[in-house]
Coordinates of C-alpha atoms and ligand atoms in Angstrom, one line a residue:
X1 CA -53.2 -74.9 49.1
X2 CA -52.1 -71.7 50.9
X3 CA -54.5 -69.6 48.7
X4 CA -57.2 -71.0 50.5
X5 CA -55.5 -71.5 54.3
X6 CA -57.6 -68.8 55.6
X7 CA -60.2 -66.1 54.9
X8 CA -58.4 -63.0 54.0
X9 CA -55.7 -65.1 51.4
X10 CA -58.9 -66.6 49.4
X11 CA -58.9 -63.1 47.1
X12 CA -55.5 -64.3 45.7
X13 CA -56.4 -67.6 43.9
X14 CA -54.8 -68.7 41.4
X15 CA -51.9 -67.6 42.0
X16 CA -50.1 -69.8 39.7
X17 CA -50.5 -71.7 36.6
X18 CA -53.8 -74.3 36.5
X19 CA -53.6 -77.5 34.4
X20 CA -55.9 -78.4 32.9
X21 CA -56.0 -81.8 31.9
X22 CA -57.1 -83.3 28.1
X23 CA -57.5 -87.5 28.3
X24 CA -56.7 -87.6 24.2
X25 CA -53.7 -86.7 21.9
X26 CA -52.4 -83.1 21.4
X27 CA -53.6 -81.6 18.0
X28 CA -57.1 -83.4 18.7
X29 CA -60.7 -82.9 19.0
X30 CA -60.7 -82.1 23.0
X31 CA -57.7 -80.8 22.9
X32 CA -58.6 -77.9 19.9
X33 CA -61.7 -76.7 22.6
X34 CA -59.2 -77.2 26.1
X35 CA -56.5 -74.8 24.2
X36 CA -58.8 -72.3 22.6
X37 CA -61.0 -72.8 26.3
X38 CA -58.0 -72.1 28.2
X39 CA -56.6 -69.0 26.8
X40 CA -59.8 -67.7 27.1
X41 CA -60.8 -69.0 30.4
X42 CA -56.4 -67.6 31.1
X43 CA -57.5 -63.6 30.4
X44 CA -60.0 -63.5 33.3
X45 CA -58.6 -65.9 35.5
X46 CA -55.3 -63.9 35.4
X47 CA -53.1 -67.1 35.5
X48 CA -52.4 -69.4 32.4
X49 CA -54.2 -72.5 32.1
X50 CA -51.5 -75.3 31.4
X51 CA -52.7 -78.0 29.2
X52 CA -51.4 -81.2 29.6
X53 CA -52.8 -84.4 27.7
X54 CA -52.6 -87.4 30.0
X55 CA -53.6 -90.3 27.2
X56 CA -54.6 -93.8 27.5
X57 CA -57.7 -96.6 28.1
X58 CA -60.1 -94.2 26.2
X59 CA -59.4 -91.3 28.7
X60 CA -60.6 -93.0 31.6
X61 CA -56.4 -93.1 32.7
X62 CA -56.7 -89.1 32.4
X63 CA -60.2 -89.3 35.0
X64 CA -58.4 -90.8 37.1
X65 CA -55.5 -89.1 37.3
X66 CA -57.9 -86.1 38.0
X67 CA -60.1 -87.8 40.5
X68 CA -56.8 -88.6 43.0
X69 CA -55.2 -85.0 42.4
X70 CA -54.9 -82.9 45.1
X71 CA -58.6 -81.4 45.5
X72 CA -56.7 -77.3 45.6
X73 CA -58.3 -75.7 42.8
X74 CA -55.4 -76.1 40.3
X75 CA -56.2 -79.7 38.9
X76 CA -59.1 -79.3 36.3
X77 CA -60.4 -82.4 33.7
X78 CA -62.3 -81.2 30.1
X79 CA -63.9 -84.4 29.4
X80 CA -66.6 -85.4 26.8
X81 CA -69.6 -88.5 27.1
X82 CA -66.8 -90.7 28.1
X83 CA -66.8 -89.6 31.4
X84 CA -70.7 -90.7 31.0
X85 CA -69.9 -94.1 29.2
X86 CA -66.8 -95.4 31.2
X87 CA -68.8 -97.4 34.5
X88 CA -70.6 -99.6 31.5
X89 CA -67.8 -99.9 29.3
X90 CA -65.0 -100.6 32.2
X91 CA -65.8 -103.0 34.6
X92 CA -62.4 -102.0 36.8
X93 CA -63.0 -98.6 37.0
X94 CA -61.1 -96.6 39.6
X95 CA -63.7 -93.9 39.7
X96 CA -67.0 -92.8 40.0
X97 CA -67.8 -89.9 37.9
X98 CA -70.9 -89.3 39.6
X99 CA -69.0 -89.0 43.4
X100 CA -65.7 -88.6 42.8
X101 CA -65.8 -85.1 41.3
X102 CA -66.7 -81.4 41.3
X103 CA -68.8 -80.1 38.7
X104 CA -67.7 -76.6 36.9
X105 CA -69.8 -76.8 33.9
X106 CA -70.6 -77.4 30.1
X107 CA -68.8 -76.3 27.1
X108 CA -70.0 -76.9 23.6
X109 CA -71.8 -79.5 21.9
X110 CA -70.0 -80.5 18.5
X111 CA -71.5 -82.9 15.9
X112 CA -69.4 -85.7 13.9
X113 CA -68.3 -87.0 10.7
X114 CA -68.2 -90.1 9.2
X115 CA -65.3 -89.8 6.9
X116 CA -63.4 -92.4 4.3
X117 CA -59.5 -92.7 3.4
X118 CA -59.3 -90.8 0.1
X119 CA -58.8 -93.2 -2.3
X120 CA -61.5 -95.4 -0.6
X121 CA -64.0 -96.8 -3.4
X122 CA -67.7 -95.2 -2.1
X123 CA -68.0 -92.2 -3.7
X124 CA -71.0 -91.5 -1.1
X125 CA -72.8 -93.0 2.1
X126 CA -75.7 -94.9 -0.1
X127 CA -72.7 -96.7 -1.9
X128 CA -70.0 -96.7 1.6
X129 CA -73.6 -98.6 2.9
X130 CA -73.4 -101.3 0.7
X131 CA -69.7 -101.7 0.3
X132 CA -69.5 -102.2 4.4
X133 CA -72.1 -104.4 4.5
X134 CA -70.3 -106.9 1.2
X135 CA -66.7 -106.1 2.7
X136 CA -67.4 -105.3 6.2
X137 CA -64.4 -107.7 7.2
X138 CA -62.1 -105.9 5.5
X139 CA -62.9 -102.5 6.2
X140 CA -60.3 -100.8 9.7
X141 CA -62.3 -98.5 11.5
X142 CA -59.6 -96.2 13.3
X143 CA -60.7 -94.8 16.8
X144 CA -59.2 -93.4 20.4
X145 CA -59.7 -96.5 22.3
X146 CA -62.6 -97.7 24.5
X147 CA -64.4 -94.9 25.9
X148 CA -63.8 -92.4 23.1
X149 CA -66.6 -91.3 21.0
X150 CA -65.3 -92.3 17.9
X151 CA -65.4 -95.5 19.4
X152 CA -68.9 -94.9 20.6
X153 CA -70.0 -93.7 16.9
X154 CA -68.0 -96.8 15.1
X155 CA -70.1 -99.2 17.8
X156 CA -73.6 -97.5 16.8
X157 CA -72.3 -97.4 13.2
X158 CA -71.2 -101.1 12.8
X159 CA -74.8 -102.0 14.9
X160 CA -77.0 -100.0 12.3
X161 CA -75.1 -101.3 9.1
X162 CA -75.6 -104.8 10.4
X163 CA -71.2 -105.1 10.1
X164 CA -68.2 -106.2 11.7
X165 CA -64.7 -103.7 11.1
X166 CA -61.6 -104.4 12.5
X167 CA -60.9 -101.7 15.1
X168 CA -57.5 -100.2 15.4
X169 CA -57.2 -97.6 18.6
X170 CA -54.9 -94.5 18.8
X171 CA -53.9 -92.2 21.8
X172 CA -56.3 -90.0 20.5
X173 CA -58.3 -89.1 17.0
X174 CA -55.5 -86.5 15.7
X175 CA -53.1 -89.7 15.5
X176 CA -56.3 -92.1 14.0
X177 CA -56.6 -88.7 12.0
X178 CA -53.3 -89.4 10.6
X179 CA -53.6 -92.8 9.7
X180 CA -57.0 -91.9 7.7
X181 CA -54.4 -89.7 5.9
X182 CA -51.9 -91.8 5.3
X183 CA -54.5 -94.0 4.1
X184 CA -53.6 -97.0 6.6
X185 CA -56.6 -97.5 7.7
X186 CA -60.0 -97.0 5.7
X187 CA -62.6 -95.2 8.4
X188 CA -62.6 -92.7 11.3
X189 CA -65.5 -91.0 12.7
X190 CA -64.5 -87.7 14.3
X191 CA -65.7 -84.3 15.5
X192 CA -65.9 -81.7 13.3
X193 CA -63.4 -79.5 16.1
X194 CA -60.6 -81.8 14.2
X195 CA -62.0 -82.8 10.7
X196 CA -63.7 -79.9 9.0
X197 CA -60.2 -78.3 8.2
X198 CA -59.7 -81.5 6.4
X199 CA -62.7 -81.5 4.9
X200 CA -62.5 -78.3 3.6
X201 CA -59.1 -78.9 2.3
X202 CA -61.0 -82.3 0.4
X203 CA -58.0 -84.8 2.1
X204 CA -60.8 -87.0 3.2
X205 CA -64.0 -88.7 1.8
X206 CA -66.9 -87.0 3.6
X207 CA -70.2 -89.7 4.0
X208 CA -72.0 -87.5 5.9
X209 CA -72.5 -86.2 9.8
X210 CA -73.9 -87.7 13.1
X211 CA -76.7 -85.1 13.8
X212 CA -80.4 -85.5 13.4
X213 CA -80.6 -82.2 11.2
X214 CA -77.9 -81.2 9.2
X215 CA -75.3 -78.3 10.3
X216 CA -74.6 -74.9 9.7
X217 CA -70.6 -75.4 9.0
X218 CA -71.3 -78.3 6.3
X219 CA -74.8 -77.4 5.0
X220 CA -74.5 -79.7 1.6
X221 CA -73.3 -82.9 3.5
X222 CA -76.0 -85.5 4.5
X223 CA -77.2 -86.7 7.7
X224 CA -75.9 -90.2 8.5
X225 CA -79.9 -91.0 9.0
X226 CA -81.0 -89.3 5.4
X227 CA -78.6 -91.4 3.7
X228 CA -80.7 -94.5 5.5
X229 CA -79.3 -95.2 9.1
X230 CA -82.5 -94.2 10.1
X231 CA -82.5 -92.4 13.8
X232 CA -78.9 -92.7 14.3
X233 CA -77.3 -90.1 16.4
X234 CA -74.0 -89.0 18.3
X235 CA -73.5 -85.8 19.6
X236 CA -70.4 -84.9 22.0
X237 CA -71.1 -82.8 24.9
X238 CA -67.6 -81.7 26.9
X239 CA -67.4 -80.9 30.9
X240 CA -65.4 -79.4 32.7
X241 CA -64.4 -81.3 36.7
X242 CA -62.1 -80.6 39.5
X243 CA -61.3 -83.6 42.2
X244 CA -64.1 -83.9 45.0
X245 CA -63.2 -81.6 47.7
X246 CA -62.4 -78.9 45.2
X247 CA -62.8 -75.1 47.5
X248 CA -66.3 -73.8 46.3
X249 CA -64.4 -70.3 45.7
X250 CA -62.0 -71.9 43.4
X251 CA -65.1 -73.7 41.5
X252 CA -67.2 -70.2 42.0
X253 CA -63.8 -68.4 40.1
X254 CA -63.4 -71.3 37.6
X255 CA -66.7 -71.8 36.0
X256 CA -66.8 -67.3 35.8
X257 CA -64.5 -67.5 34.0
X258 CA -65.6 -70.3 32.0
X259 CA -68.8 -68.6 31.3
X260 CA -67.3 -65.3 30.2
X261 CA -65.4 -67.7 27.8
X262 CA -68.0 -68.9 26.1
X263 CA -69.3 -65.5 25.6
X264 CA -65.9 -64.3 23.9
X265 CA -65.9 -64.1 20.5
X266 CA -61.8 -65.3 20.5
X267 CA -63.6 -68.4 21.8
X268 CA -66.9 -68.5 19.9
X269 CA -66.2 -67.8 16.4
X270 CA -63.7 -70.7 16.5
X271 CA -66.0 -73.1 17.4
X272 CA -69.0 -71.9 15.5
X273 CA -66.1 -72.1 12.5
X274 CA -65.3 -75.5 13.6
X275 CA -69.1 -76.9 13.8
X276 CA -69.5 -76.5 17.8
X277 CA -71.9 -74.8 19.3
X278 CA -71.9 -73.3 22.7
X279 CA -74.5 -74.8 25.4
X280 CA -77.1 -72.3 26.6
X281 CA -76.3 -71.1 30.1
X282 CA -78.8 -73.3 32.1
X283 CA -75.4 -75.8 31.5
X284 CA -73.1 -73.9 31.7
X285 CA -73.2 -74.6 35.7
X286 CA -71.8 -76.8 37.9
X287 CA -75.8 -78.4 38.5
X288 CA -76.1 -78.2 35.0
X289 CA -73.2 -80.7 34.5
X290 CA -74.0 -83.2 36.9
X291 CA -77.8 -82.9 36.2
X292 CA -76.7 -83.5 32.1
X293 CA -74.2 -86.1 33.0
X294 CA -76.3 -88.1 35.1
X295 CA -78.6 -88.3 32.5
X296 CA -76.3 -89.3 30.1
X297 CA -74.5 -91.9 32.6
X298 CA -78.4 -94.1 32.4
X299 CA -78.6 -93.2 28.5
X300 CA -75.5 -94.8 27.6
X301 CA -75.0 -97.5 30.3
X302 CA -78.2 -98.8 28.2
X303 CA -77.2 -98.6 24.8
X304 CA -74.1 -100.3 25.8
X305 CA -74.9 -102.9 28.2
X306 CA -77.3 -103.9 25.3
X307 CA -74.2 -103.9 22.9
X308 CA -72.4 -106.0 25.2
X309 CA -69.2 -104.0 25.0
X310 CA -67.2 -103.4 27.8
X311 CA -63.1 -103.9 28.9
X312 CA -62.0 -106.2 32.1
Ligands
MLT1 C1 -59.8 -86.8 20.9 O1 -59.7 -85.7 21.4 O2 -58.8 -87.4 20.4 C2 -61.1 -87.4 20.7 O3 -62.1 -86.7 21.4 C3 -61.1 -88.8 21.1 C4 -62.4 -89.4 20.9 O4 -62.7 -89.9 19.8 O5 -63.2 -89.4 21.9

């Protein structure tokens, strides 16, 4: 990019509109944070910050699409633990999120929630426990396709209740989101970014969240593991990449400004409102991303190569 063609023209980057790029459906989970991100992110960068949701094979199609874009500082990724569960669950895949990438930082961490059509029978999760178990075949379990973390919480879920759902996969949770509403299919777990408006509207039956402790924005609802799934946990982190290659000034500008973001109360009290909470600044860095995501690149490839879960 010309911006960065030689010394004295790097002061002028951006000097147009960055895209930032959301793997899931518009109206979503990731998308709610790269919106409310990006205007933020926008005021100090002095450019707009162009979302665009590139969907498909449980985001890994958006990765990609990031790893082979032109490395000039106006290609960005916000990703979640999928970036860090693809290589076990996608035997193909056309990138390496561990080399293929720059690092800008973390966002927020945001807890989930297991949550029922309406009119489905459990009143609660002791009694949606024993229901999955006696009808597990006949229970749909909605989620964003391979890769999502809905389908990473319905794996764990279906492993701890010793069940079997039939899976049906969306472009994203805010289309799974409407099916749960619609009532065509029967279970979604989903980040409280999308489901606590729900929630507090009562659309939804609520059987409890994915934390270890229970949260600040739904302090009367259950932990998954009080109501007897003992241990069980999922907690989405989200990152923000660039392609490899990416000028250090334009990843230096980038994660500023992402920083001063998540010290903006525009930016802050949404999430706090929506159940997120913002990562303390030791990952908030470039190292603290790829430190965190390696991390969670040997956790997962674990779990799921024990689950035996993958795509061809
Ligand atoms: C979304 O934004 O639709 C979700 O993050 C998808 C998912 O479950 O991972």
């Amino acid at each position: 990019c010309l911006a960065f063609g030689n010394a004295s023209a790097q002061g002028t980057y951006p000097n147009h509109p960055i895209s930032l790029v959301v793997p899931f459906a518009a109206g979503g989970p990731t998308d709610v944070v790269a919106r409310s991100l990006g205007a933020s992110m926008s005021k100090t960068l002095g450019q707009s910050i162009v979302v665009e949701n590139r969907t498909g094979a449980g985001g890994t199609l958006a990765s990609t699409h990031v790893a082979r874009a032109a490395p000039d500082g106006y290609t960005f990724l916000i990703h979640h633990n999928g970036m860090a569960t693809a290589p076990a669950l996608y035997r193909k895949l056309p990138f390496n999120p561990l080399t293929d990438f720059a690092y800008v930082g973390q966002v927020a961490d945001v807890p989930m929630t297991l949550l029922g059509r309406k009119d489905l029978p459990p009143g609660d999760m002791p009694a949606f426990i024993k229901y999955a178990r006696e009808n597990g075949d006949k229970v749909n379990l909605a989620n964003a396709g391979l890769g999502a973390v809905s389908q990473l919480c319905g794996m764990l879920l279906q492993e701890s209740l010793g069940a079997q759902f039939t899976t049906v996969p969306y472009a994203g949770t805010a289309p799974a989101l409407t099916a749960l509403l619609g009532g065509q299919v029967d279970v979604l777990c989903d980040q409280t970014t999308q489901t606590i408006p729900h929630i507090k509207a009562d659309r939804v039956k609520l059987y409890g969240v994915t934390t270890l402790d229970r949260i600040q924005a739904l302090p009367d609802t259950p932990t998954l593991q009080e109501s007897g799934l003992k241990g069980f946990e999922v907690k989405v982190w989200h990152g923000v990449y660039a392609p490899k290659g990416t000028p250090p000034e334009a990843i230096a500008k980038v994660n500023a400004a992402l920083r001063a973001a998540l010290k903006d109360p525009a930016f802050t009290q949404k999430m706090t409102e929506l159940g997120a909470e913002i990562v303390p600044e030791s990952k908030q860095t470039p190292e603290g991303l790829q430190t965190w995501l390696q991390t969670e690149v040997d956790k997962w490839g674990g779990i799921i190569r024990k689950a035996g879960v993958y795509a061809d």
